[in-house]
């Protein structure tokens, strides 16, 4: 059946694991970890022993005090008045992970075929040979699958780290049902071979399952992607109006959800980068605008606009993995109206991810970053599409804005009055020979002490799809989790979902979408702390402040806190 993803055969959906109090590590367990920290095995779960954290069959409920400094800057008196304020949150997380599917727009692309093959390889424990010997599937590069968080320390003073995905019950990638659309009719095995990402033997071991997977026909409006993509467009919906396209995509989503008996479907764009759409009154500035523009078959409505509206109207979260401005104000308003999560833009996978660390390191160290030149060449179809000026412009924007928050936070180095900021150039070239193995070359020049200059030059080979695919997995897992988390504050009776624009996903995206009027954070480890701290608060785990006062002072007896 076209668009039919794999369903983990007999795979039990991850149930809320049995609770094992983390403080029951036996001496034997600790013997497993001779290092000065305990890495809790991934099949453990946690129990927080506190009256402020309650476990029921249905929920994990936690009370959290959010500390915020309210600041008043008096420029006349040259004084800042700081009033620390405390806000009480009650978080509630449904423990039962939902049967979840993801419908990829652009399923037959390098990212789509790679993430699909990787999930099958992990789920089926496929191994394959290559010159270095036997290889095993893994989820390296995934925040949820391959990282840990520090909980605290045990009675012997050893640090205790837990796998990220044990903070709260999370979807396991092996259980994700995958489907989607592509304007090209290649089955997923042919798409994987075309991508030239996986080793040959792995491709052949994946063939039996992936050859049966065929993307659903999609919508193709030539004006929005490079003309050089035209020869791919052989898998299209019957020619019709944009309203008919919207209705067909909505029907595809419903059919997929019913066919796999799913509780949650997430629609994720990993299709080609489109040109920006105009944003103007009457076209897409309100929810009514965008739906009317679709009904009126307006030329300025893009395929990704249609997919986003279809997902939202079907109450499915929509994530934009590409840089174009799909999520126009009207689509944001539509998501808010239907209380559906949206997120984007543009996976933050390699060159830009490193930039969001290096720029943060330099500026936070008081070194004045003066010039950033980011050049890369790549040879995949993404690179081919980006060789067209309008599509490159979409990418140039998302790759260029990533240092704005770090520069804006340091008025000592950068004069706000003149909007002073580093020179920043982005260059992308299409070189077919390197295929998906993008070669990034960056140069960072900073003014240092006594007007010296520091130059950092980097050559960074980014295997683009192997770096982006774990991000797709994390985007799905974190979005599914966020649909199970609600909160109420000390002045509310009812529980609410988080804001429709899921800014908690910023860590995974180059140009993070945030609720209108709120700040964009690009610094990678601030984004990382945002995720771990919010999820820790929901789990009732104390924030890791990195202060480690227990090792710097005589720790007093703990206070009894009843919120
Ligand atoms: N590291 C990365 O790979 C990375 C990082 C950030 C962003 N991205 C973005 O992710 C997207 C996908 O990257 P890729 O390397 O997989 O590209 P790709 O060109 O291999 O795949 C894109 C797929 O989308 C299909 N497509 C185009 N328009 C479509 C439509 N309207 N409906 C359905 N399918 C459509 C194409 O046929 C193609 O199969 C690109 O926009 C890219 O800029 C990739
Ligand atoms: O590596 P990164 O900057 O995060 O992101 C990548 C760009 O460097 C590359 O040019 C582009 O083709 C990819 O789609 C991706 O956006």
PDB file of C-alpha atoms in Angstrom, residues 2-8 13 98-108 111-120 123 139 171-182 188 213-216 249 252-271 307 311 315-321 341 343 347 468-481 483 505:
ATOM      1  CA  UNK A   2       1.618   3.297  -1.051  1.00  0.00           C
ATOM      2  CA  UNK A   3       2.879   5.457   1.760  1.00  0.00           C
ATOM      3  CA  UNK A   4       2.714   2.478   3.990  1.00  0.00           C
ATOM      4  CA  UNK A   5       5.449   2.723   6.542  1.00  0.00           C
ATOM      5  CA  UNK A   6       6.868  -0.123   8.516  1.00  0.00           C
ATOM      6  CA  UNK A   7       5.038  -1.113  11.609  1.00  0.00           C
ATOM      7  CA  UNK A   8       7.274  -2.594  14.224  1.00  0.00           C
ATOM      8  CA  UNK A  13       4.539   0.260  22.360  1.00  0.00           C
ATOM      9  CA  UNK A  98       1.157   7.138  22.255  1.00  0.00           C
ATOM     10  CA  UNK A  99       1.201   4.868  19.223  1.00  0.00           C
ATOM     11  CA  UNK A 100       2.916   7.392  16.959  1.00  0.00           C
ATOM     12  CA  UNK A 101       3.607   7.736  13.269  1.00  0.00           C
ATOM     13  CA  UNK A 102       5.561  10.323  11.325  1.00  0.00           C
ATOM     14  CA  UNK A 103       4.643  11.311   7.786  1.00  0.00           C
ATOM     15  CA  UNK A 104       7.697  12.729   6.050  1.00  0.00           C
ATOM     16  CA  UNK A 105       7.210  15.209   3.241  1.00  0.00           C
ATOM     17  CA  UNK A 106      10.125  14.339   0.998  1.00  0.00           C
ATOM     18  CA  UNK A 107      10.266  10.735   2.259  1.00  0.00           C
ATOM     19  CA  UNK A 108      12.267   9.633  -0.777  1.00  0.00           C
ATOM     20  CA  UNK A 111      17.245  12.308   4.932  1.00  0.00           C
ATOM     21  CA  UNK A 112      13.941  10.468   4.548  1.00  0.00           C
ATOM     22  CA  UNK A 113      15.476   7.269   3.224  1.00  0.00           C
ATOM     23  CA  UNK A 114      18.341   7.395   5.711  1.00  0.00           C
ATOM     24  CA  UNK A 115      16.196   7.820   8.819  1.00  0.00           C
ATOM     25  CA  UNK A 116      13.857   5.082   7.606  1.00  0.00           C
ATOM     26  CA  UNK A 117      16.676   2.621   6.993  1.00  0.00           C
ATOM     27  CA  UNK A 118      18.313   3.475  10.296  1.00  0.00           C
ATOM     28  CA  UNK A 119      15.153   2.781  12.292  1.00  0.00           C
ATOM     29  CA  UNK A 120      14.657  -0.570  10.542  1.00  0.00           C
ATOM     30  CA  UNK A 123      14.759  -2.280  15.323  1.00  0.00           C
ATOM     31  CA  UNK A 139      21.336   6.067  17.258  1.00  0.00           C
ATOM     32  CA  UNK A 171       8.534   7.108  22.546  1.00  0.00           C
ATOM     33  CA  UNK A 172      11.205   4.695  21.362  1.00  0.00           C
ATOM     34  CA  UNK A 173      12.382   5.315  17.795  1.00  0.00           C
ATOM     35  CA  UNK A 174      12.015   1.624  16.995  1.00  0.00           C
ATOM     36  CA  UNK A 175       8.269   2.047  17.523  1.00  0.00           C
ATOM     37  CA  UNK A 176       7.813   4.988  15.154  1.00  0.00           C
ATOM     38  CA  UNK A 177       5.680   4.150  12.130  1.00  0.00           C
ATOM     39  CA  UNK A 178       6.997   5.957   9.058  1.00  0.00           C
ATOM     40  CA  UNK A 179       5.224   7.027   5.902  1.00  0.00           C
ATOM     41  CA  UNK A 180       5.009  10.090   3.748  1.00  0.00           C
ATOM     42  CA  UNK A 181       4.976  11.724   0.386  1.00  0.00           C
ATOM     43  CA  UNK A 182       7.431  12.494  -2.395  1.00  0.00           C
ATOM     44  CA  UNK A 188      12.622   3.635  -0.409  1.00  0.00           C
ATOM     45  CA  UNK A 213       7.749   1.330   0.844  1.00  0.00           C
ATOM     46  CA  UNK A 214       6.475   3.828  -1.708  1.00  0.00           C
ATOM     47  CA  UNK A 215       5.905   7.516  -1.075  1.00  0.00           C
ATOM     48  CA  UNK A 216       2.420   8.856  -1.596  1.00  0.00           C
ATOM     49  CA  UNK A 249      -3.333  15.583   1.957  1.00  0.00           C
ATOM     50  CA  UNK A 252      -3.823  10.877   3.340  1.00  0.00           C
ATOM     51  CA  UNK A 253      -3.130  11.739   6.967  1.00  0.00           C
ATOM     52  CA  UNK A 254      -6.418  10.238   8.151  1.00  0.00           C
ATOM     53  CA  UNK A 255      -5.878   7.105   6.056  1.00  0.00           C
ATOM     54  CA  UNK A 256      -2.342   6.639   7.435  1.00  0.00           C
ATOM     55  CA  UNK A 257      -3.514   7.162  11.012  1.00  0.00           C
ATOM     56  CA  UNK A 258      -6.362   4.683  10.677  1.00  0.00           C
ATOM     57  CA  UNK A 259      -4.352   2.107   8.741  1.00  0.00           C
ATOM     58  CA  UNK A 260      -1.796   1.878  11.531  1.00  0.00           C
ATOM     59  CA  UNK A 261      -4.193   2.412  14.423  1.00  0.00           C
ATOM     60  CA  UNK A 262      -2.184   5.421  15.575  1.00  0.00           C
ATOM     61  CA  UNK A 263      -2.949   7.826  18.388  1.00  0.00           C
ATOM     62  CA  UNK A 264      -0.578  10.510  17.155  1.00  0.00           C
ATOM     63  CA  UNK A 265       0.723  11.479  13.693  1.00  0.00           C
ATOM     64  CA  UNK A 266       3.434  14.078  13.243  1.00  0.00           C
ATOM     65  CA  UNK A 267       3.959  15.636   9.803  1.00  0.00           C
ATOM     66  CA  UNK A 268       7.589  16.601   9.211  1.00  0.00           C
ATOM     67  CA  UNK A 269       8.911  18.470   6.168  1.00  0.00           C
ATOM     68  CA  UNK A 270      12.208  17.100   4.922  1.00  0.00           C
ATOM     69  CA  UNK A 271      11.485  17.931   1.312  1.00  0.00           C
ATOM     70  CA  UNK A 307       1.051  20.588   4.113  1.00  0.00           C
ATOM     71  CA  UNK A 311      -1.557  18.781   9.349  1.00  0.00           C
ATOM     72  CA  UNK A 315      -4.742  18.104  14.657  1.00  0.00           C
ATOM     73  CA  UNK A 316      -1.268  16.769  13.784  1.00  0.00           C
ATOM     74  CA  UNK A 317       1.896  18.585  14.870  1.00  0.00           C
ATOM     75  CA  UNK A 318       3.865  20.019  11.941  1.00  0.00           C
ATOM     76  CA  UNK A 319       7.668  20.421  11.954  1.00  0.00           C
ATOM     77  CA  UNK A 320       9.610  22.316   9.279  1.00  0.00           C
ATOM     78  CA  UNK A 321      13.049  20.786   8.739  1.00  0.00           C
ATOM     79  CA  UNK A 341       2.096  22.151  17.914  1.00  0.00           C
ATOM     80  CA  UNK A 343       8.061  23.865  15.044  1.00  0.00           C
ATOM     81  CA  UNK A 347      17.568  21.057  11.013  1.00  0.00           C
ATOM     82  CA  UNK A 468      20.188  15.176  10.205  1.00  0.00           C
ATOM     83  CA  UNK A 469      18.449  11.816  10.637  1.00  0.00           C
ATOM     84  CA  UNK A 470      18.920  11.584  14.431  1.00  0.00           C
ATOM     85  CA  UNK A 471      17.514  15.107  14.654  1.00  0.00           C
ATOM     86  CA  UNK A 472      14.388  13.950  12.818  1.00  0.00           C
ATOM     87  CA  UNK A 473      14.043  11.165  15.391  1.00  0.00           C
ATOM     88  CA  UNK A 474      14.461  13.619  18.291  1.00  0.00           C
ATOM     89  CA  UNK A 475      11.999  16.081  16.772  1.00  0.00           C
ATOM     90  CA  UNK A 476       9.375  13.324  16.605  1.00  0.00           C
ATOM     91  CA  UNK A 477      10.105  11.977  20.096  1.00  0.00           C
ATOM     92  CA  UNK A 478      10.152  15.383  21.808  1.00  0.00           C
ATOM     93  CA  UNK A 479       7.051  16.571  19.964  1.00  0.00           C
ATOM     94  CA  UNK A 480       5.133  13.421  20.957  1.00  0.00           C
ATOM     95  CA  UNK A 481       6.287  13.937  24.554  1.00  0.00           C
ATOM     96  CA  UNK A 483       1.679  16.525  23.500  1.00  0.00           C
ATOM     97  CA  UNK A 505      12.812  22.230  19.875  1.00  0.00           C
TER      98      UNK A 505
END
